[in-house]
Tab-separated table of C-alpha atoms in Angstrom:
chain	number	residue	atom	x	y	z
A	327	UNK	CA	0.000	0.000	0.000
A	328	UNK	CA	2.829	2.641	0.559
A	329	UNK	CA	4.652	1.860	-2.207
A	330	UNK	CA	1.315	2.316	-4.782
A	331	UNK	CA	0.477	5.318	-2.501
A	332	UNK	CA	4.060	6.626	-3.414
A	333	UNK	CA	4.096	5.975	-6.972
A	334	UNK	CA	0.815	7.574	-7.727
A	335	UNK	CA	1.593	10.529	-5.424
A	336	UNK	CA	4.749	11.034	-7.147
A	337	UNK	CA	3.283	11.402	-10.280
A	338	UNK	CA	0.565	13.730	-9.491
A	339	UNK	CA	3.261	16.292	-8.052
A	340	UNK	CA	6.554	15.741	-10.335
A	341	UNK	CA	5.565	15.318	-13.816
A	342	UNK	CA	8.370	14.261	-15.863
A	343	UNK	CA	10.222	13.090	-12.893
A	344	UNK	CA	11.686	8.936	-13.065
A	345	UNK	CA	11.366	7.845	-9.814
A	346	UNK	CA	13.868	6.383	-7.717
A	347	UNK	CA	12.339	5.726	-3.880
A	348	UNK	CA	14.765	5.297	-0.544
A	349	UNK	CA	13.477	5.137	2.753
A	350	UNK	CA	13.652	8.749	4.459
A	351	UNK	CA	12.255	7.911	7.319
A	352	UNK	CA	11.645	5.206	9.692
A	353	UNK	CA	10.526	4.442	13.219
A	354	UNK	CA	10.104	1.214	15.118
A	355	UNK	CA	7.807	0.435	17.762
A	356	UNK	CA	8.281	-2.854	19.519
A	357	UNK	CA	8.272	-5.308	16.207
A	358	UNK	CA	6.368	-2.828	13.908
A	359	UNK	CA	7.694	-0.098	11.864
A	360	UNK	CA	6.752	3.076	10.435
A	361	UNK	CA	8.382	4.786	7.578
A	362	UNK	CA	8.136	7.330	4.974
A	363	UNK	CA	10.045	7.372	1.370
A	364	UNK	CA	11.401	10.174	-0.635
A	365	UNK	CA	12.374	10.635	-4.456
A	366	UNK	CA	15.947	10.788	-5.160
A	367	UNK	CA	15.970	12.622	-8.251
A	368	UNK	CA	13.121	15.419	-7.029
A	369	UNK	CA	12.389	16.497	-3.954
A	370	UNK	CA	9.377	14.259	-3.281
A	371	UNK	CA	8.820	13.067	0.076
A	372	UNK	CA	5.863	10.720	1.315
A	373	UNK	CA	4.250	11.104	5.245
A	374	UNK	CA	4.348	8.222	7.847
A	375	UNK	CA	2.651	5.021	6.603
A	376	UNK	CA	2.690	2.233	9.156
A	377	UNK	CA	3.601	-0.959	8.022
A	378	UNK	CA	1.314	-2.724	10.187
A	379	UNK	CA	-2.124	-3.595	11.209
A	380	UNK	CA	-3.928	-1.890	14.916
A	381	UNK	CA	-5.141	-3.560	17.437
A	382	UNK	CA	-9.147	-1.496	17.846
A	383	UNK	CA	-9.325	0.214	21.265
A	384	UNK	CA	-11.603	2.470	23.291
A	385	UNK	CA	-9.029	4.717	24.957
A	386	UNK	CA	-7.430	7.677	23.074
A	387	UNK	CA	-3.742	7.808	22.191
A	388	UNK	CA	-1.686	5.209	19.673
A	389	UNK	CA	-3.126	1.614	18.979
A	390	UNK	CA	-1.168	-1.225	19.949
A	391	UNK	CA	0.664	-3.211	17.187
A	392	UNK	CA	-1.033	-6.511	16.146
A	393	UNK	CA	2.339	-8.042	15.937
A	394	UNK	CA	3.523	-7.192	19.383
A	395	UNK	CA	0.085	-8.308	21.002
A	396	UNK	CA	0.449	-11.424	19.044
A	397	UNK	CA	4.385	-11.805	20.572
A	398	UNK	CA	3.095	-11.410	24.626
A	399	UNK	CA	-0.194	-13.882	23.675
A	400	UNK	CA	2.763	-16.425	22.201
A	401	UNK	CA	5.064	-16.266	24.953
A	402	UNK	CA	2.195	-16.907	27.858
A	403	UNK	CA	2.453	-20.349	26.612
A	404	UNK	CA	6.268	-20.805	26.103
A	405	UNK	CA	8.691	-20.932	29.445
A	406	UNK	CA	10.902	-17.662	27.937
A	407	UNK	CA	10.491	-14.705	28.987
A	408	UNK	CA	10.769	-11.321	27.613
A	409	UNK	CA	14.428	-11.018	28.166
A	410	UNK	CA	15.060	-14.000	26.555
A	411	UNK	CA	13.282	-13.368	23.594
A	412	UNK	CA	15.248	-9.915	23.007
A	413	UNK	CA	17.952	-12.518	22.875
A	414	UNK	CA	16.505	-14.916	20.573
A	415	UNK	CA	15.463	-12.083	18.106
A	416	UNK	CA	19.179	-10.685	18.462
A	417	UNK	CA	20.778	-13.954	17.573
A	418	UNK	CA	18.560	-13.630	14.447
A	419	UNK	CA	19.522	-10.406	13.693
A	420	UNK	CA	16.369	-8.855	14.109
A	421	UNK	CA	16.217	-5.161	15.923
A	422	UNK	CA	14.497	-6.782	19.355
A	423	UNK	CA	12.184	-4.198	21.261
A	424	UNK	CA	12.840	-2.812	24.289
A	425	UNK	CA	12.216	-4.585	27.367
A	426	UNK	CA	9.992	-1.896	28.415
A	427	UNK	CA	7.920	-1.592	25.714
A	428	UNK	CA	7.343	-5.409	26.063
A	429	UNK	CA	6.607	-5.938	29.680
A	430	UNK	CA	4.087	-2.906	29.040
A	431	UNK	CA	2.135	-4.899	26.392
A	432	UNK	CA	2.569	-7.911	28.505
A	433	UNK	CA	0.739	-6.450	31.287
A	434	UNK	CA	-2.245	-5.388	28.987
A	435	UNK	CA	-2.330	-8.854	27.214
A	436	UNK	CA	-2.316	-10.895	30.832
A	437	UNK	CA	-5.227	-8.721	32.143
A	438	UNK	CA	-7.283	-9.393	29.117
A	439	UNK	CA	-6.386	-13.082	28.911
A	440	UNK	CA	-7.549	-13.774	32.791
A	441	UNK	CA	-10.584	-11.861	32.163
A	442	UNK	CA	-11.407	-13.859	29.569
A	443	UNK	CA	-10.216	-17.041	31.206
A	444	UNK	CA	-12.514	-16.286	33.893
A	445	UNK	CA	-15.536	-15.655	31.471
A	446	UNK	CA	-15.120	-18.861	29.962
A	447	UNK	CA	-14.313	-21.120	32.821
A	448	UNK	CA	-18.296	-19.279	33.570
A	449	UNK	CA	-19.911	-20.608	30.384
A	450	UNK	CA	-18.337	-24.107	31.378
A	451	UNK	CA	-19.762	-24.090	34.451
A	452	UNK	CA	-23.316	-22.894	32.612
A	453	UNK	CA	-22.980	-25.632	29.925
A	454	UNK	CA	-22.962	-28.559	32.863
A	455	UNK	CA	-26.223	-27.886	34.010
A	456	UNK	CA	-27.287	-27.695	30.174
A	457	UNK	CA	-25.794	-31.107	29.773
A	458	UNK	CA	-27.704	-32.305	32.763
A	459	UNK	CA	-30.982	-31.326	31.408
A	460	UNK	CA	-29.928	-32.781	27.638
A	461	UNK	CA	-29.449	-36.253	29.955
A	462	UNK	CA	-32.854	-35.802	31.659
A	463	UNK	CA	-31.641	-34.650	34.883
A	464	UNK	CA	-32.343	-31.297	36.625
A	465	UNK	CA	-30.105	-28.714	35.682
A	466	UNK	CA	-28.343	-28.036	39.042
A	467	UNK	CA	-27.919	-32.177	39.704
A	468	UNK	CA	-24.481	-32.842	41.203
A	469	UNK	CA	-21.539	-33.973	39.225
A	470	UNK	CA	-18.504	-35.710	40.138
A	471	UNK	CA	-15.300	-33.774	39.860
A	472	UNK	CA	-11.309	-33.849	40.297
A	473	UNK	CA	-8.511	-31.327	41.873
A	474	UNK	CA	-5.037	-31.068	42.348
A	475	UNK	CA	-2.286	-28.668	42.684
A	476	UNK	CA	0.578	-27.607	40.563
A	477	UNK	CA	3.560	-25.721	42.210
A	478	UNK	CA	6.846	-23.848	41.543
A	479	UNK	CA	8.966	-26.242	43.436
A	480	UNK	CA	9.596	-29.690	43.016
A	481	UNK	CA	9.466	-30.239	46.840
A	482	UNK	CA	7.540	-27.870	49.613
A	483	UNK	CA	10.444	-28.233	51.885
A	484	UNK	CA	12.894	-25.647	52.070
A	485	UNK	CA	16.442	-26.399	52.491
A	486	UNK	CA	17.946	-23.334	53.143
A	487	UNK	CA	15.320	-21.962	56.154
A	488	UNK	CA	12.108	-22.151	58.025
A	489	UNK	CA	9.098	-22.411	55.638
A	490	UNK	CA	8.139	-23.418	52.254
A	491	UNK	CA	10.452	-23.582	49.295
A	492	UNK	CA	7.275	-22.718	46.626
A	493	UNK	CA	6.177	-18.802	45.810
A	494	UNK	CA	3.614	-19.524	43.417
A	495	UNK	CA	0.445	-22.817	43.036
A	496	UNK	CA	-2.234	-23.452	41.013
A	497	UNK	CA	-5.527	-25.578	42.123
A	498	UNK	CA	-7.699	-26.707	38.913
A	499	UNK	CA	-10.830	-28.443	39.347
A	500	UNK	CA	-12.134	-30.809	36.113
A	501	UNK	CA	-15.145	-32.174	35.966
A	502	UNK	CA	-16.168	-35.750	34.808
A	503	UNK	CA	-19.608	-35.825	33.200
A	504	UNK	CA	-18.329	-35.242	29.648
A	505	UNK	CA	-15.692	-37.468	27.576
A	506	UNK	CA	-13.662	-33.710	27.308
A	507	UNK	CA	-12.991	-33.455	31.619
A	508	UNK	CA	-13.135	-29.437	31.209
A	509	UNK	CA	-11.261	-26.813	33.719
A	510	UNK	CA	-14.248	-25.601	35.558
A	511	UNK	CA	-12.432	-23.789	38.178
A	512	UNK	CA	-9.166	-22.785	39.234
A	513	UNK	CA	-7.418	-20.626	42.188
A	514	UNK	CA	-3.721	-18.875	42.334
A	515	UNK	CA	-1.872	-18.419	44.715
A	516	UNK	CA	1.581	-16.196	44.152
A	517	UNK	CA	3.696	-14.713	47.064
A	518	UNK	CA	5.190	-12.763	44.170
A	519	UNK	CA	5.214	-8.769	43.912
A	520	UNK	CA	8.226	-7.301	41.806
A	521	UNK	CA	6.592	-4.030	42.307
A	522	UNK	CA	6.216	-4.214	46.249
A	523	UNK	CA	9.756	-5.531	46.180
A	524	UNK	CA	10.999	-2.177	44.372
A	525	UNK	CA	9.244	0.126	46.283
A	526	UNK	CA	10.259	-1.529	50.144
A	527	UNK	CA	14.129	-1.114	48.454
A	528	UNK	CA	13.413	2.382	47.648
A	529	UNK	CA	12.261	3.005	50.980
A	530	UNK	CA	8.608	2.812	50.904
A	531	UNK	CA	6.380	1.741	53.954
A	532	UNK	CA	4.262	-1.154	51.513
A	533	UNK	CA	3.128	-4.734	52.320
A	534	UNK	CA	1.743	-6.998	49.509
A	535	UNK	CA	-0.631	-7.789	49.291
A	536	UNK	CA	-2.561	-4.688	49.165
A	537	UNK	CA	-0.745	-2.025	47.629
A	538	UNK	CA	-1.953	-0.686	44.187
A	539	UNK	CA	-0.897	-3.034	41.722
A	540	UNK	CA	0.351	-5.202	43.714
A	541	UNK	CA	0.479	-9.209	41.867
A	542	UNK	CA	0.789	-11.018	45.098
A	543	UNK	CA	-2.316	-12.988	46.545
A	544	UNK	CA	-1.036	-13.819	50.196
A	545	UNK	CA	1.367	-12.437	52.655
A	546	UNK	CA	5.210	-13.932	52.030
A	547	UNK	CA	5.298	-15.475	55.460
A	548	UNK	CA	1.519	-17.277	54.889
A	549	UNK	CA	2.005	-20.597	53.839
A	550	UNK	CA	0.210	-21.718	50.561
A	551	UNK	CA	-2.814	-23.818	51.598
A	552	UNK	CA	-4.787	-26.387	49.350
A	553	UNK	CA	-7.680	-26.411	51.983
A	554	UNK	CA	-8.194	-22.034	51.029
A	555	UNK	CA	-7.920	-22.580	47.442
A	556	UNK	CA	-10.027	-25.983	47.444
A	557	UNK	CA	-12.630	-23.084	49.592
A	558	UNK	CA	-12.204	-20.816	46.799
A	559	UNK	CA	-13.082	-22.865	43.715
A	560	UNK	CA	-16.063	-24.232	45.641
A	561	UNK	CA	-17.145	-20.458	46.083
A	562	UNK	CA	-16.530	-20.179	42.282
A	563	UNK	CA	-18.770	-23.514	41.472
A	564	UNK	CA	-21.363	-22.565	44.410
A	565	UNK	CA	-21.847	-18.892	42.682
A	566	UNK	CA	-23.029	-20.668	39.362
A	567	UNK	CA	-25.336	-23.155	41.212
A	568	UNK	CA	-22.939	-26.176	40.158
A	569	UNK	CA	-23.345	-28.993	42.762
A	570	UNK	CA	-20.820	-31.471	43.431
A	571	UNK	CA	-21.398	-35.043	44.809
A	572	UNK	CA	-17.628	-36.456	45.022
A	573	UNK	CA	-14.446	-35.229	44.544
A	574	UNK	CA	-11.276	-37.385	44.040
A	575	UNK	CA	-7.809	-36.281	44.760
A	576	UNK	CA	-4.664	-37.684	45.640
A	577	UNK	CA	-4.025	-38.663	49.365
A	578	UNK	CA	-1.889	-35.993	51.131
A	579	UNK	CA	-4.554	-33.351	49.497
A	580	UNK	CA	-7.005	-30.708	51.193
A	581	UNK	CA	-9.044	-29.185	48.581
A	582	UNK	CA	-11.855	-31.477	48.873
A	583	UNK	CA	-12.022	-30.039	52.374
A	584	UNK	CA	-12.112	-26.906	51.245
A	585	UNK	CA	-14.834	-27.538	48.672
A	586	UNK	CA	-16.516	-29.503	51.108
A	587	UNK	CA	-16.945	-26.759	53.539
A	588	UNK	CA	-18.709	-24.161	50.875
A	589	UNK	CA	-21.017	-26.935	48.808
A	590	UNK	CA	-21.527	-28.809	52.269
A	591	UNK	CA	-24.844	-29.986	51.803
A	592	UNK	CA	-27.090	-30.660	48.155
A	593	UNK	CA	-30.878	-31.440	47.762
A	594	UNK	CA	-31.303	-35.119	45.963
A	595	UNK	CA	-34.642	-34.867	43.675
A	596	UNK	CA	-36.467	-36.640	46.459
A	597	UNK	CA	-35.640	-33.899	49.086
A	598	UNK	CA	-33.063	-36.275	51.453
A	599	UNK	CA	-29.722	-34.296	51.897
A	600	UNK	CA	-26.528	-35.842	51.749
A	601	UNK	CA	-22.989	-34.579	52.765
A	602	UNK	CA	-20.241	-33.849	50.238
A	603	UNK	CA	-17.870	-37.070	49.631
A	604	UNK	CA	-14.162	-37.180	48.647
A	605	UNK	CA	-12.453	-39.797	47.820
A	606	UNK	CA	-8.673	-39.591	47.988
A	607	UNK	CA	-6.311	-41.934	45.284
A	608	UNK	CA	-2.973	-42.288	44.390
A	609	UNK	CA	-2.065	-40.957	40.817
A	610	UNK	CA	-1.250	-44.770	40.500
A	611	UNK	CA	-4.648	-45.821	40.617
A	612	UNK	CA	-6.167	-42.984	39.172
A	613	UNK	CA	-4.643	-43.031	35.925
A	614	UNK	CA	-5.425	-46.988	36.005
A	615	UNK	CA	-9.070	-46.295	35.921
């Protein structure tokens, strides 16, 4: 498009003229670029044309690159981070973009992508009671579910001093009355804050969490708990009427507890109650059946 833009513009204003284009100006932004050509042989000079598709937004000021949201939403699901990609690109000889620039977009890109993980882990939960109805039962009957926990460490032991050795976990809770065993709900927690961390050196009175912007979900000296975050993903499947009959985990696990204690009691079609079962196996046996 710039270059037919160029040509035809070039004509229009120097008649006569052959034309012979080289970049005048150019400016990057993140992978993008932006540039502008002028005429050797006349003084002919083209404005900015960006060499790139936006990304639409609401708010006023310059649209974000598709190609740099598409770089952030590529490395959430790779194990490098920004820094290393600057390196990758560099080996390639390829301008990298600043690390700035890229932990800015990275920031946008995350918030979307949990708000939208949140949203659909919602219209899971809504198509299980749809499924229930499609199988003749009512649409809140209980289902049978699984949980476990993935964290940062390979042991929760520390070596080095009093506590655990893990920052970060992740509960996820599948459910088991489809073939496809969706994510229906999931809890963080991350003792994490790189912004609280820069502030306290700096001299600022702050304690994560609860400082604006702060990343961190618990206190650094609270340990991480399986019973809280088994409480919170029952809160999650108790806020979209989503019942739950039995839960299976592995043996040294708590969430069931935890899910236990907010879906504690559900009405059978008869009108008997019954309490919440779990049933605790070993991955052994689990994967066997």
């Amino acid at each position: 498009m710039m270059w037919n833009d160029c040509i035809q513009l070039h004509a229009e204003q120097s008649k006569g003229c052959t034309p012979r284009f080289s970049v005048a100006n150019e400016w990057k932004i993140g992978l993008a670029w932006q540039q502008s050509l002028h005429c050797v042989n006349c003084q002919f000079k083209s404005g900015m044309y960006k060499l790139y598709d936006e990304v639409p937004t609401a708010g006023r000021g310059q649209k974000p690159a598709t190609t740099n949201v598409a770089l952030q939403i590529g490395l959430q699901d790779s194990a490098i981070s920004n820094t290393k990609m600057c390196y990758l690109l560099t080996s390639a000889n390829v301008p990298p973009p600043s690390r700035r620039g890229m932990q800015k977009n990275a920031n946008k890109v995350t918030s979307i992508t949990a708000q939208h993980t949140v949203d659909d882990l919602k219209q899971k939960r809504e198509k299980i009671r749809e499924i229930n109805s499609l199988c003749g039962h009512e649409h809140n009957a209980p289902i049978n579910i699984s949980t476990d926990v993935l964290y940062n460490s390979t042991s929760l032991k520390n070596s080095y001093g009093a506590g655990q050795s893990c920052s970060q976990a992740i509960a996820t809770c599948i459910e088991w009355l489809t073939d496809r065993h969706d994510i229906i709900g999931f809890h963080l927690e991350n003792k994490l804050c790189k912004l609280g961390s820069t502030l306290r050196n700096r001299g600022y009175d702050v304690s994560c969490p609860g400082h604006e912007g702060c990343t961190a979900t618990i206190p650094v000296d609270e340990p991480i708990s399986e019973y809280r975050m088994g409480r919170e993903m029952g809160l999650s499947l108790a806020k979209d009427n989503v019942r739950v009959k039995c839960v299976a985990t592995d043996g040294d696990a708590l969430g069931a507890r935890g899910i236990q204690i907010i879906i504690i009691v559900y009405v059978t079609p008869s009108g008997q109650s019954k309490r919440l079962k779990w049933v605790h196996k070993t991955c052994k046996e689990y994967l066997l059946k």
